[in-house]
Coordinates of C-alpha atoms in Angstrom, one line a residue:
Chain A
M8 CA -23.0 -13.1 -9.9
G9 CA -24.5 -16.2 -11.6
I10 CA -26.1 -18.9 -9.5
I11 CA -26.2 -22.5 -10.8
E12 CA -29.2 -24.4 -9.8
T13 CA -29.1 -28.1 -8.8
S14 CA -32.7 -29.0 -8.5
S15 CA -32.5 -31.6 -11.3
G16 CA -30.5 -33.6 -8.8
E17 CA -28.3 -34.8 -11.8
L18 CA -24.9 -34.0 -10.5
D19 CA -23.1 -34.9 -13.8
V20 CA -25.1 -32.1 -15.5
V21 CA -24.3 -29.7 -12.7
R22 CA -20.6 -30.6 -12.9
D23 CA -20.7 -29.7 -16.7
E24 CA -22.4 -26.4 -15.9
I25 CA -19.8 -25.5 -13.3
R26 CA -17.1 -26.3 -15.8
A27 CA -18.8 -24.2 -18.5
M28 CA -19.1 -21.3 -15.9
R29 CA -15.4 -21.5 -15.2
D30 CA -14.7 -21.4 -18.9
L31 CA -16.8 -18.3 -19.3
T32 CA -15.6 -16.2 -16.4
D33 CA -13.0 -15.8 -13.7
K34 CA -15.5 -13.9 -11.6
P35 CA -17.3 -15.4 -8.6
F36 CA -20.4 -17.5 -9.0
G37 CA -22.6 -19.6 -6.7
V38 CA -24.7 -22.7 -6.5
N39 CA -28.2 -23.1 -5.1
I40 CA -29.1 -26.1 -3.1
A41 CA -32.8 -26.5 -3.2
Q42 CA -32.9 -28.9 -0.4
A43 CA -36.3 -30.5 -1.1
F44 CA -35.0 -31.6 -4.5
V45 CA -31.6 -32.8 -3.7
R46 CA -32.0 -36.6 -3.6
D47 CA -28.2 -37.2 -3.4
P48 CA -27.0 -36.9 0.2
G49 CA -23.5 -36.1 -1.2
I50 CA -24.5 -32.7 -2.5
V51 CA -22.4 -30.9 0.1
D52 CA -19.3 -33.0 -0.7
F53 CA -20.0 -32.4 -4.4
V54 CA -20.2 -28.6 -4.0
V55 CA -17.1 -28.5 -1.8
G56 CA -15.3 -30.7 -4.3
Q57 CA -16.1 -28.3 -7.1
Q58 CA -14.4 -25.5 -5.2
V59 CA -17.6 -23.5 -5.1
R60 CA -17.3 -20.6 -2.6
F61 CA -20.8 -19.3 -2.4
V62 CA -24.0 -21.3 -1.8
T63 CA -27.7 -20.3 -1.4
T64 CA -29.8 -23.0 0.4
S65 CA -33.5 -23.0 0.0
A66 CA -36.7 -25.1 0.3
G67 CA -35.7 -26.8 3.5
D68 CA -34.4 -26.6 7.1
P69 CA -31.3 -24.3 7.4
T70 CA -29.9 -26.4 10.2
K71 CA -29.4 -29.3 7.7
Y72 CA -26.4 -28.2 5.7
T73 CA -25.2 -24.8 7.1
A74 CA -22.7 -26.1 9.6
Q75 CA -21.2 -28.6 7.1
L76 CA -20.9 -25.9 4.4
K77 CA -19.5 -23.3 6.7
A78 CA -16.9 -25.8 8.1
A79 CA -15.8 -26.3 4.5
G80 CA -15.2 -22.5 4.2
L81 CA -18.2 -21.6 2.0
T82 CA -20.3 -18.5 2.4
V83 CA -23.9 -19.6 2.9
F84 CA -27.1 -17.5 2.3
H85 CA -30.4 -19.1 3.1
V86 CA -33.6 -18.2 1.3
V87 CA -36.4 -17.1 3.7
P88 CA -40.1 -16.2 3.2
T89 CA -40.9 -15.0 6.8
L90 CA -39.3 -13.3 9.8
A91 CA -39.5 -16.6 11.8
A92 CA -37.6 -18.4 9.0
A93 CA -35.0 -15.6 9.0
L94 CA -34.4 -15.9 12.7
K95 CA -34.1 -19.7 12.4
A96 CA -31.5 -19.4 9.6
I97 CA -29.5 -16.8 11.6
A98 CA -29.5 -19.2 14.6
A99 CA -28.2 -21.9 12.2
G100 CA -25.2 -19.8 11.5
V101 CA -25.8 -18.5 7.9
D102 CA -23.7 -15.6 6.6
G103 CA -26.7 -13.8 5.0
L104 CA -30.3 -14.2 3.8
V105 CA -32.1 -14.1 0.5
V106 CA -35.4 -12.6 1.6
E107 CA -38.0 -13.6 -0.9
G108 CA -41.4 -11.8 -1.2
G109 CA -44.5 -13.7 -2.1
E110 CA -44.8 -11.9 -5.5
G111 CA -41.9 -14.0 -6.7
G112 CA -42.2 -17.2 -8.7
G113 CA -41.4 -20.7 -7.4
F114 CA -41.8 -22.4 -4.1
K115 CA -43.3 -20.2 -1.5
N116 CA -44.5 -20.2 2.1
P117 CA -48.3 -20.8 1.8
R118 CA -48.8 -17.6 3.8
D119 CA -47.1 -15.3 1.3
V120 CA -45.8 -11.9 2.4
A121 CA -44.9 -9.2 -0.1
S122 CA -41.4 -7.7 -0.4
M123 CA -42.6 -4.2 0.6
V124 CA -43.5 -5.7 4.0
L125 CA -41.1 -8.6 4.4
L126 CA -37.8 -6.9 3.5
P127 CA -37.9 -4.0 5.9
L128 CA -39.3 -6.3 8.6
V129 CA -36.4 -8.7 8.4
A130 CA -33.8 -6.0 7.8
S131 CA -34.9 -4.3 11.1
K132 CA -34.4 -7.5 13.1
V133 CA -31.2 -9.0 11.8
N134 CA -27.6 -7.9 11.3
V135 CA -26.6 -10.0 8.3
P136 CA -26.5 -8.9 4.6
I137 CA -29.8 -9.3 2.8
I138 CA -30.3 -10.1 -0.9
A139 CA -33.9 -9.2 -2.0
A140 CA -35.9 -11.5 -4.2
G141 CA -39.5 -11.3 -5.4
G142 CA -40.6 -8.6 -7.7
I143 CA -37.0 -7.5 -8.8
T144 CA -36.5 -6.9 -12.5
D145 CA -34.8 -3.6 -13.0
G146 CA -33.2 -0.6 -11.5
R147 CA -36.4 0.9 -10.0
S148 CA -37.1 -2.3 -8.1
M149 CA -33.5 -2.7 -7.1
A150 CA -33.5 0.9 -5.7
A151 CA -36.7 0.1 -3.8
A152 CA -35.1 -3.1 -2.4
F153 CA -32.1 -1.1 -1.2
A154 CA -34.4 1.5 0.4
L155 CA -36.2 -1.3 2.2
G156 CA -32.9 -2.7 3.6
A157 CA -31.4 -5.0 1.1
E158 CA -27.7 -4.9 0.0
G159 CA -28.2 -7.0 -3.1
V160 CA -31.0 -8.3 -5.4
Q161 CA -31.7 -11.6 -7.0
M162 CA -33.7 -11.9 -10.2
G163 CA -35.5 -15.2 -11.0
T164 CA -38.2 -14.6 -13.6
R165 CA -36.2 -12.0 -15.4
M166 CA -33.3 -14.4 -15.9
V167 CA -35.7 -17.2 -17.0
S168 CA -36.8 -14.8 -19.7
A169 CA -33.2 -13.9 -20.7
A170 CA -31.9 -14.6 -24.2
E171 CA -29.3 -17.1 -22.8
S172 CA -31.8 -18.9 -20.6
P173 CA -32.1 -22.6 -21.6
V174 CA -35.9 -22.7 -21.3
H175 CA -38.1 -23.0 -24.4
E176 CA -39.0 -19.9 -26.3
H177 CA -42.7 -20.5 -25.5
W178 CA -42.1 -19.9 -21.8
K179 CA -40.1 -16.7 -22.5
Q180 CA -42.8 -15.4 -24.8
A181 CA -45.5 -16.3 -22.2
I182 CA -43.6 -14.2 -19.7
V183 CA -43.4 -11.3 -22.2
A184 CA -47.1 -11.6 -23.0
A185 CA -48.2 -11.9 -19.3
A186 CA -50.1 -9.2 -17.5
E187 CA -49.2 -8.5 -13.9
T188 CA -52.3 -10.4 -12.9
D189 CA -51.3 -13.5 -14.9
T190 CA -49.8 -15.6 -12.1
V191 CA -51.6 -18.0 -9.7
F192 CA -50.8 -19.0 -6.2
L193 CA -51.1 -22.8 -5.6
N194 CA -51.2 -24.8 -2.4
R195 CA -52.3 -21.9 -0.2
F196 CA -53.5 -24.4 2.4
S197 CA -50.8 -27.0 1.8
K198 CA -47.1 -27.2 1.2
P199 CA -45.2 -26.2 -0.8
G200 CA -47.0 -23.0 -1.8
L201 CA -46.2 -22.2 -5.5
R202 CA -46.5 -19.1 -7.7
A203 CA -46.7 -19.9 -11.4
L204 CA -47.8 -18.6 -14.7
R205 CA -51.6 -18.7 -15.3
T206 CA -52.4 -21.5 -17.8
E207 CA -55.4 -23.8 -18.2
R208 CA -53.7 -26.3 -15.9
T209 CA -52.8 -23.9 -13.2
T210 CA -56.2 -22.1 -13.4
R211 CA -57.8 -25.4 -12.6
L212 CA -55.2 -26.3 -9.9
E213 CA -55.8 -22.9 -8.2
H214 CA -59.1 -24.1 -6.9
E215 CA -57.7 -27.3 -5.3
D216 CA -56.7 -27.5 -1.7
H217 CA -53.7 -29.6 -2.5
V218 CA -51.6 -29.7 -5.6
D219 CA -49.6 -32.9 -5.8
M220 CA -45.9 -32.7 -7.0
S221 CA -46.9 -35.2 -9.7
E222 CA -48.3 -32.1 -11.6
F223 CA -44.6 -31.3 -12.3
G224 CA -44.2 -34.8 -13.8
R225 CA -43.6 -33.6 -17.4
A226 CA -41.5 -30.5 -16.4
T227 CA -38.9 -31.1 -19.1
D228 CA -41.7 -31.1 -21.7
L229 CA -42.6 -27.6 -20.5
Y230 CA -39.1 -26.3 -19.7
F231 CA -37.4 -27.5 -22.9
G232 CA -40.2 -28.8 -25.1
G233 CA -42.3 -25.7 -24.9
D234 CA -45.6 -27.4 -24.0
M235 CA -46.9 -24.8 -21.5
E236 CA -49.7 -27.2 -20.3
A237 CA -47.4 -30.1 -19.6
A238 CA -46.5 -29.0 -16.1
I239 CA -46.3 -25.8 -13.9
A240 CA -44.2 -22.8 -15.1
L241 CA -42.9 -21.3 -11.9
T242 CA -43.0 -17.5 -12.6
G243 CA -43.3 -14.3 -10.6
Q244 CA -45.8 -11.4 -10.9
V245 CA -42.9 -9.4 -12.4
A246 CA -43.7 -11.2 -15.6
G247 CA -46.2 -8.4 -16.1
R248 CA -43.2 -5.9 -16.3
I249 CA -41.0 -7.9 -18.7
E250 CA -41.5 -6.7 -22.2
S251 CA -38.7 -8.3 -24.2
V252 CA -36.3 -11.2 -24.2
S253 CA -32.9 -9.6 -23.5
P254 CA -29.3 -10.7 -23.1
V255 CA -28.2 -11.1 -19.5
A256 CA -25.5 -8.4 -19.9
D257 CA -28.1 -5.9 -21.1
I258 CA -30.4 -6.8 -18.2
I259 CA -27.6 -6.3 -15.6
N260 CA -26.1 -3.1 -17.2
S261 CA -29.5 -1.4 -17.7
T262 CA -30.5 -2.4 -14.1
I263 CA -27.3 -0.9 -12.6
D264 CA -27.6 2.2 -14.7
E265 CA -31.3 2.7 -13.8
F266 CA -30.6 1.9 -10.1
R267 CA -28.1 4.8 -10.0
A268 CA -30.2 7.2 -12.0
R269 CA -33.3 6.5 -9.7
L270 CA -31.2 7.2 -6.6
R271 CA -29.8 10.4 -8.1
G272 CA -33.4 11.4 -9.0
L273 CA -34.4 11.0 -5.4
Q274 CA -31.7 13.3 -4.1
R275 CA -33.9 16.3 -4.0
F276 CA -36.0 14.7 -1.3
A277 CA -32.9 13.8 0.9
Chain B
M28 CA -53.2 15.2 4.4
G29 CA -56.1 13.5 6.2
I30 CA -58.8 11.7 4.2
I31 CA -62.3 11.4 5.7
E32 CA -64.0 8.2 4.7
T33 CA -67.7 8.1 3.8
S34 CA -68.3 4.3 3.6
S35 CA -70.9 4.4 6.4
G36 CA -73.1 6.3 4.0
E37 CA -74.4 8.4 6.9
L38 CA -73.9 11.9 5.5
D39 CA -74.8 13.6 8.8
V40 CA -71.9 11.9 10.5
V41 CA -69.6 12.8 7.6
R42 CA -70.7 16.4 7.8
D43 CA -69.8 16.4 11.5
E44 CA -66.4 15.0 10.7
I45 CA -65.7 17.6 8.1
R46 CA -66.7 20.3 10.6
A47 CA -64.3 18.8 13.2
M48 CA -61.6 18.6 10.6
R49 CA -62.0 22.3 9.8
D50 CA -61.9 23.2 13.5
L51 CA -58.6 21.2 13.8
T52 CA -56.7 22.6 10.8
D53 CA -56.5 25.1 8.1
K54 CA -54.5 22.7 6.0
P55 CA -56.0 20.7 3.0
F56 CA -57.8 17.5 3.6
G57 CA -59.8 15.1 1.4
V58 CA -62.7 12.8 1.3
N59 CA -62.8 9.2 0.0
I60 CA -65.9 8.1 -1.9
A61 CA -66.0 4.3 -1.7
Q62 CA -68.5 4.0 -4.5
A63 CA -69.7 0.5 -3.6
F64 CA -70.9 1.8 -0.2
V65 CA -72.3 5.1 -1.1
R66 CA -76.0 4.4 -1.1
D67 CA -76.9 8.1 -1.3
P68 CA -76.8 9.3 -5.0
G69 CA -76.3 12.8 -3.7
I70 CA -72.8 12.1 -2.5
V71 CA -71.2 14.3 -5.1
D72 CA -73.5 17.2 -4.4
F73 CA -72.7 16.7 -0.7
V74 CA -69.0 16.7 -1.2
V75 CA -69.2 19.8 -3.4
G76 CA -71.5 21.5 -0.9
Q77 CA -69.0 20.9 1.9
Q78 CA -66.3 22.8 -0.2
V79 CA -64.1 19.8 -0.2
R80 CA -61.3 20.3 -2.8
F81 CA -59.7 16.7 -3.0
V82 CA -61.5 13.4 -3.4
T83 CA -60.3 9.9 -3.8
T84 CA -62.8 7.5 -5.4
S85 CA -62.6 3.8 -5.0
A86 CA -64.4 0.5 -5.2
G87 CA -66.2 1.3 -8.4
D88 CA -66.2 2.5 -12.0
P89 CA -64.1 5.7 -12.4
T90 CA -66.4 6.9 -15.1
K91 CA -69.3 7.2 -12.6
Y92 CA -68.3 10.4 -10.7
T93 CA -65.1 11.8 -12.2
A94 CA -66.6 14.1 -14.8
Q95 CA -69.1 15.5 -12.2
L96 CA -66.4 16.0 -9.6
K97 CA -64.0 17.6 -12.0
A98 CA -66.7 19.9 -13.4
A99 CA -67.2 21.1 -9.8
G100 CA -63.5 22.0 -9.6
L101 CA -62.3 19.1 -7.4
T102 CA -59.1 17.2 -7.8
V103 CA -59.9 13.5 -8.2
F104 CA -57.6 10.5 -7.6
H105 CA -59.0 7.1 -8.3
V106 CA -57.8 4.0 -6.4
V107 CA -56.5 1.2 -8.8
P108 CA -55.3 -2.3 -8.2
T109 CA -54.1 -3.1 -11.8
L110 CA -52.6 -1.5 -14.9
A111 CA -55.9 -2.0 -16.8
A112 CA -57.8 -0.2 -14.0
A113 CA -55.2 2.6 -14.1
L114 CA -55.6 3.2 -17.8
K115 CA -59.4 3.2 -17.5
A116 CA -59.2 5.8 -14.7
I117 CA -56.9 8.0 -16.9
A118 CA -59.4 7.7 -19.7
A119 CA -62.1 8.8 -17.4
G120 CA -60.2 12.0 -16.7
V121 CA -58.8 11.6 -13.2
D122 CA -56.0 13.9 -12.0
G123 CA -54.0 11.1 -10.4
L124 CA -54.0 7.6 -9.1
V125 CA -53.8 5.8 -5.8
V126 CA -52.0 2.6 -6.8
E127 CA -52.8 0.0 -4.2
G128 CA -50.7 -3.2 -3.9
G129 CA -52.4 -6.4 -2.9
E130 CA -50.5 -6.5 0.4
G131 CA -52.7 -3.7 1.6
G132 CA -55.9 -4.3 3.7
G133 CA -59.4 -3.7 2.5
F134 CA -61.2 -4.3 -0.8
K135 CA -58.9 -5.7 -3.4
N136 CA -58.9 -7.1 -6.9
P137 CA -59.3 -10.9 -6.5
R138 CA -56.0 -11.1 -8.6
D139 CA -53.8 -9.2 -6.2
V140 CA -50.6 -7.7 -7.4
A141 CA -47.9 -6.5 -4.9
S142 CA -46.7 -2.9 -4.8
M143 CA -43.1 -3.9 -5.8
V144 CA -44.6 -4.9 -9.2
L145 CA -47.7 -2.8 -9.6
L146 CA -46.2 0.6 -8.7
P147 CA -43.4 0.7 -11.3
L148 CA -45.6 -0.9 -13.9
V149 CA -48.3 1.8 -13.6
A150 CA -45.7 4.5 -13.2
S151 CA -44.0 3.5 -16.5
K152 CA -47.3 3.7 -18.4
V153 CA -49.0 6.9 -17.1
N154 CA -48.2 10.5 -16.8
V155 CA -50.3 11.5 -13.8
P156 CA -49.1 11.7 -10.1
I157 CA -49.2 8.4 -8.2
I158 CA -49.9 7.9 -4.5
A159 CA -48.6 4.5 -3.3
A160 CA -50.8 2.4 -1.0
G161 CA -50.3 -1.1 0.3
G162 CA -47.4 -2.0 2.5
I163 CA -46.6 1.6 3.5
T164 CA -46.0 2.3 7.2
D165 CA -42.7 4.2 7.6
G166 CA -39.9 6.1 5.9
R167 CA -38.3 2.9 4.5
S168 CA -41.4 1.9 2.7
M169 CA -42.1 5.5 1.6
A170 CA -38.6 5.7 0.1
A171 CA -39.2 2.4 -1.7
A172 CA -42.5 3.7 -3.1
F173 CA -40.8 6.8 -4.4
A174 CA -38.0 4.7 -6.0
L175 CA -40.8 2.7 -7.7
G176 CA -42.3 5.8 -9.2
A177 CA -44.8 7.2 -6.5
E178 CA -44.9 10.9 -5.6
G179 CA -46.8 10.3 -2.4
V180 CA -47.9 7.6 0.0
Q181 CA -51.1 6.6 1.7
M182 CA -51.2 4.6 5.0
G183 CA -54.3 2.6 5.9
T184 CA -53.5 0.0 8.5
R185 CA -51.0 2.3 10.2
M186 CA -53.6 5.0 10.6
V187 CA -56.2 2.5 11.9
S188 CA -53.7 1.6 14.6
A189 CA -53.0 5.2 15.5
A190 CA -53.7 6.6 18.9
E191 CA -56.4 9.0 17.6
S192 CA -58.1 6.3 15.5
P193 CA -61.7 5.8 16.6
V194 CA -61.6 1.9 16.3
H195 CA -61.6 -0.1 19.5
E196 CA -58.4 -0.8 21.3
H197 CA -58.8 -4.5 20.7
W198 CA -58.3 -4.0 16.9
K199 CA -55.2 -1.7 17.5
Q200 CA -53.7 -4.3 19.8
A201 CA -54.4 -7.1 17.3
I202 CA -52.5 -5.1 14.7
V203 CA -49.6 -4.6 17.1
A204 CA -49.6 -8.3 18.0
A205 CA -49.9 -9.6 14.4
A206 CA -47.1 -11.2 12.5
E207 CA -46.5 -10.4 8.8
T208 CA -48.3 -13.7 8.0
D209 CA -51.4 -12.9 10.0
T210 CA -53.7 -11.6 7.3
V211 CA -55.9 -13.6 5.0
F212 CA -57.1 -12.9 1.5
L213 CA -60.8 -13.6 1.0
N214 CA -62.9 -13.9 -2.2
R215 CA -60.0 -14.9 -4.4
F216 CA -62.5 -16.3 -6.9
S217 CA -65.2 -13.8 -6.4
K218 CA -65.7 -10.1 -5.8
P219 CA -64.8 -8.1 -3.9
G220 CA -61.4 -9.6 -2.9
L221 CA -60.6 -8.7 0.8
R222 CA -57.5 -8.6 2.9
A223 CA -58.2 -8.9 6.6
L224 CA -56.7 -9.8 9.9
R225 CA -56.5 -13.5 10.6
T226 CA -59.2 -14.4 13.1
E227 CA -61.3 -17.6 13.7
R228 CA -63.9 -16.2 11.4
T229 CA -61.6 -15.2 8.6
T230 CA -59.6 -18.4 8.8
R231 CA -62.8 -20.2 8.2
L232 CA -63.9 -17.9 5.4
E233 CA -60.5 -18.2 3.7
H234 CA -61.6 -21.6 2.5
E235 CA -64.9 -20.5 1.0
D236 CA -65.2 -19.6 -2.7
H237 CA -67.5 -16.7 -1.9
V238 CA -67.7 -14.6 1.2
D239 CA -71.0 -12.8 1.4
M240 CA -71.1 -9.1 2.5
S241 CA -73.4 -10.2 5.3
E242 CA -70.3 -11.3 7.1
F243 CA -69.7 -7.6 7.7
G244 CA -73.2 -7.4 9.3
R245 CA -71.9 -6.6 12.8
A246 CA -69.1 -4.4 11.7
T247 CA -69.7 -1.7 14.4
D248 CA -69.5 -4.4 17.1
L249 CA -66.0 -5.1 15.8
Y250 CA -64.9 -1.5 14.9
F251 CA -66.2 0.2 18.1
G252 CA -67.2 -2.7 20.4
G253 CA -64.0 -4.5 20.1
D254 CA -65.5 -8.0 19.3
M255 CA -62.9 -9.1 16.8
E256 CA -65.0 -12.1 15.8
A257 CA -68.1 -10.0 15.1
A258 CA -67.1 -9.1 11.5
I259 CA -64.1 -8.8 9.3
A260 CA -61.2 -6.5 10.3
L261 CA -59.8 -5.2 7.1
T262 CA -56.1 -4.9 7.7
G263 CA -52.9 -5.1 5.6
Q264 CA -49.8 -7.3 5.9
V265 CA -48.0 -4.3 7.2
A266 CA -49.6 -5.1 10.6
G267 CA -46.6 -7.4 11.0
R268 CA -44.4 -4.2 11.1
I269 CA -46.5 -2.1 13.5
E270 CA -45.1 -2.4 17.0
S271 CA -47.0 0.3 18.9
V272 CA -50.0 2.5 19.0
S273 CA -48.6 6.0 18.2
P274 CA -50.1 9.4 17.7
V275 CA -50.6 10.5 14.1
A276 CA -48.1 13.4 14.4
D277 CA -45.4 11.0 15.6
I278 CA -46.2 8.6 12.7
I279 CA -45.9 11.3 10.1
N280 CA -42.9 13.0 11.6
S281 CA -40.9 9.8 12.0
T282 CA -41.9 8.7 8.5
I283 CA -40.6 11.9 6.9
D284 CA -37.4 11.9 9.0
E285 CA -36.7 8.3 8.1
F286 CA -37.6 8.8 4.5
R287 CA -35.0 11.5 4.2
A288 CA -32.4 9.6 6.2
R289 CA -32.9 6.5 4.0
L290 CA -32.4 8.5 0.8
R291 CA -29.3 10.2 2.2
G292 CA -28.0 6.7 3.2
L293 CA -28.4 5.5 -0.4
Q294 CA -26.4 8.5 -1.9
R295 CA -23.2 6.4 -1.9
F296 CA -24.7 4.2 -4.6
A297 CA -25.9 7.1 -6.8

């Protein structure tokens, strides 16, 4: 299922993307509300008005939108980086969780916890469905996530690198070229924590106690202009496992095939 | 299989432990040579002389001891934190690898990589057996490690917390009490990187560019005296999943039972 992101805050653009999605498929899709970036207070009315049925909320307090979204009939999953955050989201009434390990790219809890620890911890304490994020790129990692207690997976960096992804080819090629050690974690003592591709800029910022959001100021020059030093390229450690720019359909099909094959291969231990 | 550690460098003590191990079991066991701590150049002769058959080497250059150990007929696994280190160990002639994710406790590469990414990356590039370490504490995490390409698992923190572990009860109880966010990573810009339990001391050290090894100076006061602020308690994130001090036999049996049950539960997807 595709998830349309709204972090630009430009609702006209998002409306066009939802329309394009409907033209491309009759299948379900969702929208992510990255709360810290949604400047428009009408985002919930907008999502409801677009007849979206599934929303992930992230980067903010789960009590803010959950009741309103649920009242409008939507299914709501909240993105959580810790057990405490998971329990808070459950208390807020979410339908499920996206449990995101610290190896993933993007906005993170400053005290990052790896999927291998976080996923089974949360799964052992809650009764809602879990989508695993952070380190997921193929059928092996999907099988591992399911073993740890997930019932679905979310790919971030892998989809940024996909052939259809709108980001500049320079970013995709930087992902393909990256080693597994080529990300940095910023704002470890501040908020929000960030995992990003190692560049000259982020190597410098890694030493600073606080990275100001103004470092994202020329994000579009990076995202679409291909100037990798213009801003911060949010990217997960899994960049070290991505070896080619592939179409989304190939990524999904090969992931499902490999997921099943891995589980068949493990039968002999069961 | 139990692994006797030699990092104290006190070979008389190690000899006693090997003798105790032989009295307790006819089953195989191994010895870890943490190269950075082995002050005695005769460690290889010592291990060979004790008729040890399996050795893990860590915290150092795999070209240093591998040929000598192999020539003496031992099976040698080297502990690696990155793909580059794995390839170097293979070139040095090791029989297998302990692939250790950054969520694990102890000495780390300053650029830590989580097991969810590191394990399948290394597994896809080498043809030797892999033992997974970092984040492993039960059957769920063991099943995940196997899905990612491991053929065995190693538990560090879980064994430190075990009933039979010689460390002070204060450390065991600190592991039981810890949340998944209660470790720190030290020496991110220096060597060796370290993951340890969050204490007043390590919370202070987390902000320093370089943590000197003298901070370990009163290690025995911590390990055996129970003064948790006396030194640095090397501990993995998985402390957040450990809820009781259990006997080793219970840990192993419940891990194997859960490992098989998880794999059976995943059959429906295969």
